[in-house]
C-alpha positions as semicolon CSV with decimal commas, in nm:
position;residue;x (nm);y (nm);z (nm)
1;X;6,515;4,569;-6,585
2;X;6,761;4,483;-6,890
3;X;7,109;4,596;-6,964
4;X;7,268;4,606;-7,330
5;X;7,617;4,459;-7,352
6;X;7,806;4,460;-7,627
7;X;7,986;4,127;-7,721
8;X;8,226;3,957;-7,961
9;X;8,291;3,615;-8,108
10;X;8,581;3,457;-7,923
11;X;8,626;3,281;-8,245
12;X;8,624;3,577;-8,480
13;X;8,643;3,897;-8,345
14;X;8,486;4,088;-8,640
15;X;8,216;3,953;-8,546
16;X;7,990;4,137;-8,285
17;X;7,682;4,243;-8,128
18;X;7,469;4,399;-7,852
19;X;7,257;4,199;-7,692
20;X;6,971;4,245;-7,346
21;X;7,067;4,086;-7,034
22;X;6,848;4,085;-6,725
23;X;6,935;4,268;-6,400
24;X;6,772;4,226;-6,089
25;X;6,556;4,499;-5,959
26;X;6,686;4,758;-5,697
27;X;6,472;4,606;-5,434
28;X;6,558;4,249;-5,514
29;X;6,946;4,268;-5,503
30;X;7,113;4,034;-5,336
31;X;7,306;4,120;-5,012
32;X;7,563;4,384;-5,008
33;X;7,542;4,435;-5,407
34;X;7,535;4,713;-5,617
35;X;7,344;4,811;-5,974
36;X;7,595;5,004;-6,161
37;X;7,548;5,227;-6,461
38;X;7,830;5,221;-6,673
39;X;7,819;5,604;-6,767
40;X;8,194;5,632;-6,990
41;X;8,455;5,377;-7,073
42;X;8,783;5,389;-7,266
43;X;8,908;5,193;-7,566
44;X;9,161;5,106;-7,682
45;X;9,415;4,913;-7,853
46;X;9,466;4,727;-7,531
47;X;9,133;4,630;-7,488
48;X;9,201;4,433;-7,864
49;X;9,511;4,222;-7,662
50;X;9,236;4,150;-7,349
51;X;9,033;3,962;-7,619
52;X;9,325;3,825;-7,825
53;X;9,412;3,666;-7,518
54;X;9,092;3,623;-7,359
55;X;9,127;3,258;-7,309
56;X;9,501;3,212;-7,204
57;X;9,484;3,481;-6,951
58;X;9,144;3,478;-6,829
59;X;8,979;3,766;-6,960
60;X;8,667;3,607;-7,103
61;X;8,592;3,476;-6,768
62;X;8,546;3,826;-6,560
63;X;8,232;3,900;-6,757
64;X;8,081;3,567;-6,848
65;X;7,822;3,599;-7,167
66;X;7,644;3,409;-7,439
67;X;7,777;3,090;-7,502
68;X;8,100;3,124;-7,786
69;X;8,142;3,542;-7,711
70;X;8,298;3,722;-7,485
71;X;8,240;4,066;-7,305
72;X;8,521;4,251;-7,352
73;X;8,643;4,401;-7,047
74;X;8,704;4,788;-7,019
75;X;8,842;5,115;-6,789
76;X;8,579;5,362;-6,686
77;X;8,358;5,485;-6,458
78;X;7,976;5,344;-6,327
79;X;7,755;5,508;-6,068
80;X;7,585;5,303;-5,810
81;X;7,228;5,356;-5,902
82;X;7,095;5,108;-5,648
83;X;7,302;4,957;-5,328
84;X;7,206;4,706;-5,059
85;X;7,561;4,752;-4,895
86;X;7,542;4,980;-4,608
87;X;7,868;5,173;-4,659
88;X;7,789;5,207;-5,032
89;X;7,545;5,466;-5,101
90;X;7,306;5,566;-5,416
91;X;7,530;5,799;-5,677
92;X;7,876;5,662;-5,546
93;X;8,085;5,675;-5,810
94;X;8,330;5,427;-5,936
95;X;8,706;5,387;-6,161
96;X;8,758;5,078;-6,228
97;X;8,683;4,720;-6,463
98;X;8,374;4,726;-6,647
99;X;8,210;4,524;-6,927
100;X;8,112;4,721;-7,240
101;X;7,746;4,714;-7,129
102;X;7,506;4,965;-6,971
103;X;7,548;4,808;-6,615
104;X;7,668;4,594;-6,365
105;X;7,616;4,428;-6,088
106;X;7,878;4,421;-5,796
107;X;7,874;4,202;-5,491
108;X;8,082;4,481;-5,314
109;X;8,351;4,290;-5,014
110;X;8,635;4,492;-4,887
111;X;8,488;4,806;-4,885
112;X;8,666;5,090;-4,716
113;X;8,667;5,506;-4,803
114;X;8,917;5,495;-5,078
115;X;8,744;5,154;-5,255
116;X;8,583;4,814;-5,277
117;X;8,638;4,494;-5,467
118;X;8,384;4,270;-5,648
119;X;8,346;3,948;-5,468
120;X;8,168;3,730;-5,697
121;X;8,312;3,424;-5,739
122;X;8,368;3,379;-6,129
123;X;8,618;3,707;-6,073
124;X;8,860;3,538;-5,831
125;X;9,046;3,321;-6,093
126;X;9,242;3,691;-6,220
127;X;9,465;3,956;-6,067
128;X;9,318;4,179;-5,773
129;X;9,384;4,490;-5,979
130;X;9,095;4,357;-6,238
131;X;8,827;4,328;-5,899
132;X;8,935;4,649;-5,755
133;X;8,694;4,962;-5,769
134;X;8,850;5,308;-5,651
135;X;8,544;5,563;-5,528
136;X;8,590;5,874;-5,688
137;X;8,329;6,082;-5,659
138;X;8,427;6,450;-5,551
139;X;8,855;6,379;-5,663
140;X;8,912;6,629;-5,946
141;X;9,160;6,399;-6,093
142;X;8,885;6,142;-6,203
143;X;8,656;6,446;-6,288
144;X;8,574;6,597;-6,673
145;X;8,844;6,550;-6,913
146;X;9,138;6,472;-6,643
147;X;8,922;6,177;-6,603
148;X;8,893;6,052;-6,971
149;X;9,318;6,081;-6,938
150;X;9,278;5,834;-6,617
151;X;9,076;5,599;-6,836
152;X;9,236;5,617;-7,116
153;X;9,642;5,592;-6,998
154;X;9,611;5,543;-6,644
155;X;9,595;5,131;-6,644
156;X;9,829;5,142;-6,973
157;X;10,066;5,380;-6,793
158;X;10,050;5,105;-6,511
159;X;10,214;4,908;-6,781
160;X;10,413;5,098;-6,859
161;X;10,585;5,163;-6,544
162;X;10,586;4,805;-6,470
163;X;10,800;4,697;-6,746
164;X;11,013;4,986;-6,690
165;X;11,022;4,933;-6,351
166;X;11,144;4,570;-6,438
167;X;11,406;4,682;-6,676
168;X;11,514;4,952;-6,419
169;X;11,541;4,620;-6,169
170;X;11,762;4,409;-6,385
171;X;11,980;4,749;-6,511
172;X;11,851;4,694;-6,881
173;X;12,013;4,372;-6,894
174;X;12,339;4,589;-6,964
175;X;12,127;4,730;-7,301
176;X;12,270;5,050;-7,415
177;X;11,942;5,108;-7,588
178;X;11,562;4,988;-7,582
179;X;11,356;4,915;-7,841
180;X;10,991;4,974;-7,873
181;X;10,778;4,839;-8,151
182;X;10,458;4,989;-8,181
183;X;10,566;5,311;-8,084
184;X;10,271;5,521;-8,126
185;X;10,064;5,317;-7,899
186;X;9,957;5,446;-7,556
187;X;10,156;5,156;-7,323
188;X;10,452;5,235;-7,599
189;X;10,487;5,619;-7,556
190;X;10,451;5,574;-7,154
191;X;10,737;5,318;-7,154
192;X;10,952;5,543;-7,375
193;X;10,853;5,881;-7,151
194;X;10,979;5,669;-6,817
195;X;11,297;5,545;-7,021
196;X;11,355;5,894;-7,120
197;X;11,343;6,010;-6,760
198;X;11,596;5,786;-6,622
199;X;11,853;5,911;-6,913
200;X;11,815;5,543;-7,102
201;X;11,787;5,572;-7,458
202;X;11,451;5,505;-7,641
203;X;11,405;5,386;-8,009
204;X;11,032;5,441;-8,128
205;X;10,939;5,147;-8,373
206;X;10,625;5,235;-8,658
207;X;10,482;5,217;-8,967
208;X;10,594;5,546;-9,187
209;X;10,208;5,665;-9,157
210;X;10,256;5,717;-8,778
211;X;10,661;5,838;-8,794
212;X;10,505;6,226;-8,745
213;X;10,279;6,168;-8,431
214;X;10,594;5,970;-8,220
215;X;10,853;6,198;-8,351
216;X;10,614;6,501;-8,159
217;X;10,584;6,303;-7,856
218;X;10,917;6,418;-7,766
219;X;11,003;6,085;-7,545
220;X;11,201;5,892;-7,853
221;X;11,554;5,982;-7,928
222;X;11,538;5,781;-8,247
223;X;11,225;5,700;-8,483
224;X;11,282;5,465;-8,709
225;X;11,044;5,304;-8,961
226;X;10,980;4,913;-8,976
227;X;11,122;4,857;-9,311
228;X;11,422;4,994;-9,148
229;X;11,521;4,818;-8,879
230;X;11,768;4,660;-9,000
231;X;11,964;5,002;-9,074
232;X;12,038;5,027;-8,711
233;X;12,375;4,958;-8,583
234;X;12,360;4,626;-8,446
235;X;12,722;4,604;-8,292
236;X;12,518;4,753;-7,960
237;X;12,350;4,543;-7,681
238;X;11,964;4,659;-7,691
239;X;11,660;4,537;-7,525
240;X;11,340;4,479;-7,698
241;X;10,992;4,549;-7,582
242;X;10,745;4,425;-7,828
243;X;10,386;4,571;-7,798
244;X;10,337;4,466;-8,181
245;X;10,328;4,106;-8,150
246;X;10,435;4,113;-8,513
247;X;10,667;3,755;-8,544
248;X;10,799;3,860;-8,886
249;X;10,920;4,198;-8,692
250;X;11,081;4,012;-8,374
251;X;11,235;3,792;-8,594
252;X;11,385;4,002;-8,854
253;X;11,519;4,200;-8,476
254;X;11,669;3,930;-8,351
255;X;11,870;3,762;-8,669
256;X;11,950;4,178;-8,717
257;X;12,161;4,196;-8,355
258;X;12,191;3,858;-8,293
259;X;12,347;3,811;-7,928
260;X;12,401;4,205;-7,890
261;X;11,948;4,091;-7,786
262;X;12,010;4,109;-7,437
263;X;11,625;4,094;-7,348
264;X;11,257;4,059;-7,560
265;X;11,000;4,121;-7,373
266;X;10,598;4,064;-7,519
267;X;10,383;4,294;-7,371
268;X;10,109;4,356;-7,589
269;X;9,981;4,232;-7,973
270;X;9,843;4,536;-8,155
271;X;9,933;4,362;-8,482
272;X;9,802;4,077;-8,385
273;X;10,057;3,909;-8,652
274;X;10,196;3,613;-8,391
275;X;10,278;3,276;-8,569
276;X;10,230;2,967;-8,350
277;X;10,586;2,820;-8,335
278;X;10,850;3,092;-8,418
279;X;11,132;2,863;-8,379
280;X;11,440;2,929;-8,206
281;X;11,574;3,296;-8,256
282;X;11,912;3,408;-8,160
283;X;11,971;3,639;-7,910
284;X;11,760;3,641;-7,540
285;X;11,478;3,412;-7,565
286;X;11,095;3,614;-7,640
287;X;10,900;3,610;-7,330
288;X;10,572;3,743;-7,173
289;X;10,586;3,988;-6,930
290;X;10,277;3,967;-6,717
291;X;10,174;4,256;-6,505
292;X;10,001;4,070;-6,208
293;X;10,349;3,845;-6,175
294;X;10,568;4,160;-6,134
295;X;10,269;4,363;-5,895
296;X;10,264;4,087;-5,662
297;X;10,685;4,078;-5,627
298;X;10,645;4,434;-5,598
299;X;10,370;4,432;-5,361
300;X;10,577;4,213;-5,147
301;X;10,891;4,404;-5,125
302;X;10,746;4,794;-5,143
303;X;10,462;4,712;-4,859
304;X;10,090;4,890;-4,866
305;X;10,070;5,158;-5,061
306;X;10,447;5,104;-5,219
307;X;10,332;5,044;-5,577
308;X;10,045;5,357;-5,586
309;X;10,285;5,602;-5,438
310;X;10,540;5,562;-5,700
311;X;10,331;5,509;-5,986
312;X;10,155;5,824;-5,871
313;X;10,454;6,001;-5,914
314;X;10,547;5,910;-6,225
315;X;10,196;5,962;-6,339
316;X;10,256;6,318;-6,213
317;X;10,559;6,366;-6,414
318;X;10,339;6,207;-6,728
319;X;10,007;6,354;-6,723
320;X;10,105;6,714;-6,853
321;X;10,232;6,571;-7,173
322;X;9,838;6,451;-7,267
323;X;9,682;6,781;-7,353
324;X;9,955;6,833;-7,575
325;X;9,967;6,503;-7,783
326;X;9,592;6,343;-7,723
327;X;9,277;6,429;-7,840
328;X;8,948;6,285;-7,649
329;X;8,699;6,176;-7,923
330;X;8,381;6,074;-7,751
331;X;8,096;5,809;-7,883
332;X;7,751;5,735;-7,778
333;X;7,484;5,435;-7,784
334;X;7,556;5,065;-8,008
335;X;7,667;5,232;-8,346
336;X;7,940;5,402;-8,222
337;X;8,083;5,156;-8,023
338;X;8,066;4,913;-8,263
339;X;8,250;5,159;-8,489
340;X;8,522;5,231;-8,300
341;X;8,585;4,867;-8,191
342;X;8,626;4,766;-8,572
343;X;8,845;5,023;-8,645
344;X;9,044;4,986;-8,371
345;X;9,044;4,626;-8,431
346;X;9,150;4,692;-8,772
347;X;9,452;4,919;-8,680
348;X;9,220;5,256;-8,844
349;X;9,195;5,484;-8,512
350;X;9,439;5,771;-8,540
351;X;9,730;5,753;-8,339
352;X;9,647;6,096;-8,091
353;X;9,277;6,055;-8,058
354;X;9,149;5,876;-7,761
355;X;8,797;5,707;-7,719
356;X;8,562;5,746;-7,432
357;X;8,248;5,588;-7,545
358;X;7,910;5,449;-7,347
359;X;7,610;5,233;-7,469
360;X;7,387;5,457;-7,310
361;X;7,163;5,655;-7,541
């Protein structure tokens, strides 16, 4: 039995293929694994940072591939198609990390009613969150097109709560006002939608082309265009969340307000326009905010369950906004996957369409 994946050069990521991988057959799986097949998947912009940073962060490794490419790792849902874990059975169906390949096999550990993990040991080297696998078979809210929302914004609206969650912690770093570059982007809008909530003012960052869609959203009190910036008063203290990763952006920010930059944060590189060595900029030092750092603090002080019960409420508060301002644009078999990673790779997907695709015929 074969599975297609679909893989990239780590090297150059406009460069990409599908290629057939064996599986083992349903009566030769090892003990307690499962044969997934991956029926739906999101992508998106995010998915481009997971390979941009592939090798600092581990990515590449989750999926191991051909030699020089990388499997790309996605949201979506598989169903168990073959088990030889007692408490799993045939058509159990999965939310969680998936390659962008046909299947997958799991070596299913932890298992309980609510979810399992995959044990296998090239996976342990990343956060839990990327191992974890909820069972959702029969919950409406992974079913039809309230599903396609979970894959889509779910794990970006995890971000997004995260980082505002960390502002929220650290009172904004006494910001008046927060920044968001890249404002049409999923993890962008979610950030500004939570910063909007709690009364703190949120400044949508974009390209004129995109100035429409995040004015609609409704979450931004201010839009302003990039080759504007610097028209902003900058006698204010604001914090900056960059999900561009444009350096000629965070630069021209930072010389623009100068020590009124209480706080940059990097979260995600949709521009994929980061130079090496930036230098020294004035203002609060750039940094990365990494999700698994701020899960495990949170983890820690909130107890079990802390973190789901609180992002499930603000997804609650969230979700009704979707049908409004995305559209679900669905793709089938190699073609269209390749198409929509190259255009998504090449900044061309539309800011309110969403893609659930599958290499499945």
């Amino acid at each position: 039995m074969t599975a297609t994946d679909f893989i990239v050069a780590r090297d150059n990521l406009e460069t990409c293929k599908t290629i057939a991988t064996g599986l083992p057959a349903a009566d030769a799986l090892p003990q307690d694994a499962l044969l997934v097949r991956i029926e739906r998947f999101a992508f998106t912009a995010n998915n481009i940072t997971y390979a941009v940073m592939g090798d600092e962060l581990k990515y590449w490794q989750i999926f191991p591939t051909t030699e020089g490419f990388g499997s790309i790792p996605v949201w979506g849902f598989g169903e168990v198609i073959a088990s030889n874990h007692p408490n799993v059975p045939v058509g159990e169906r999965l939310f969680g990390y998936f390659p962008m390949a046909t299947h997958l096999v799991i070596e299913a550990t932890d298992v309980s009613k609510r979810g399992l993990r995959d044990g296998a040991a090239h996976r342990q080297g990343v956060a839990p969150v990327y191992n974890a696998y909820a069972r959702v078979g029969g919950d409406p809210a992974y079913a039809g097109r309230q599903g396609d929302y979970q894959a889509l914004l779910r794990p970006l609206f995890m971000l997004s709560f995260l980082v505002d969650d960390f502002l929220a912690a650290n009172d904004d770093f006494g910001a008046r006002a927060v920044l968001l570059s890249s404002a049409s982007s999923k993890t962008a809008f979610g950030l500004a939608h939570l910063l909007h909530t709690r009364g703190r003012k949120a400044i949508g960052l974009t390209s004129s082309g995109n100035t429409g869609f995040v004015t609609s959203l409704g979450c931004y009190d201010e839009v302003v265009t990039y080759d504007r910036v610097t028209s902003l008063p900058s006698d204010a203290p604001v914090a900056f969340v960059d999900m561009a990763g444009n350096s000629a952006l965070r630069t021209t920010l930072h010389r623009h307000f100068g020590d009124q930059m209480k706080c940059s944060v990097r979260v995600g590189l949709t521009h994929r326009a980061t130079d090496a060595d930036e230098g020294v900029l004035p203002g609060a030092k750039p940094r990365w905010f990494f999700a698994p750092d701020h899960i495990r603090k949170r983890a820690k002080e909130w107890g079990p369950g802390g973190i789901e019960q609180r992002l499930g409420a603000a997804w609650a508060g969230f979700a009704p906004m979707l049908e409004r301002c995305l559209t679900v644009v669905e793709g089938r078999g190699p073609d269209a996957v390749r198409q929509v990673y190259l255009d998504t790779l090449q900044g061309r997907i539309p800011p309110e369409q969403g893609h659930m695709l599958s290499l499945l015929g």
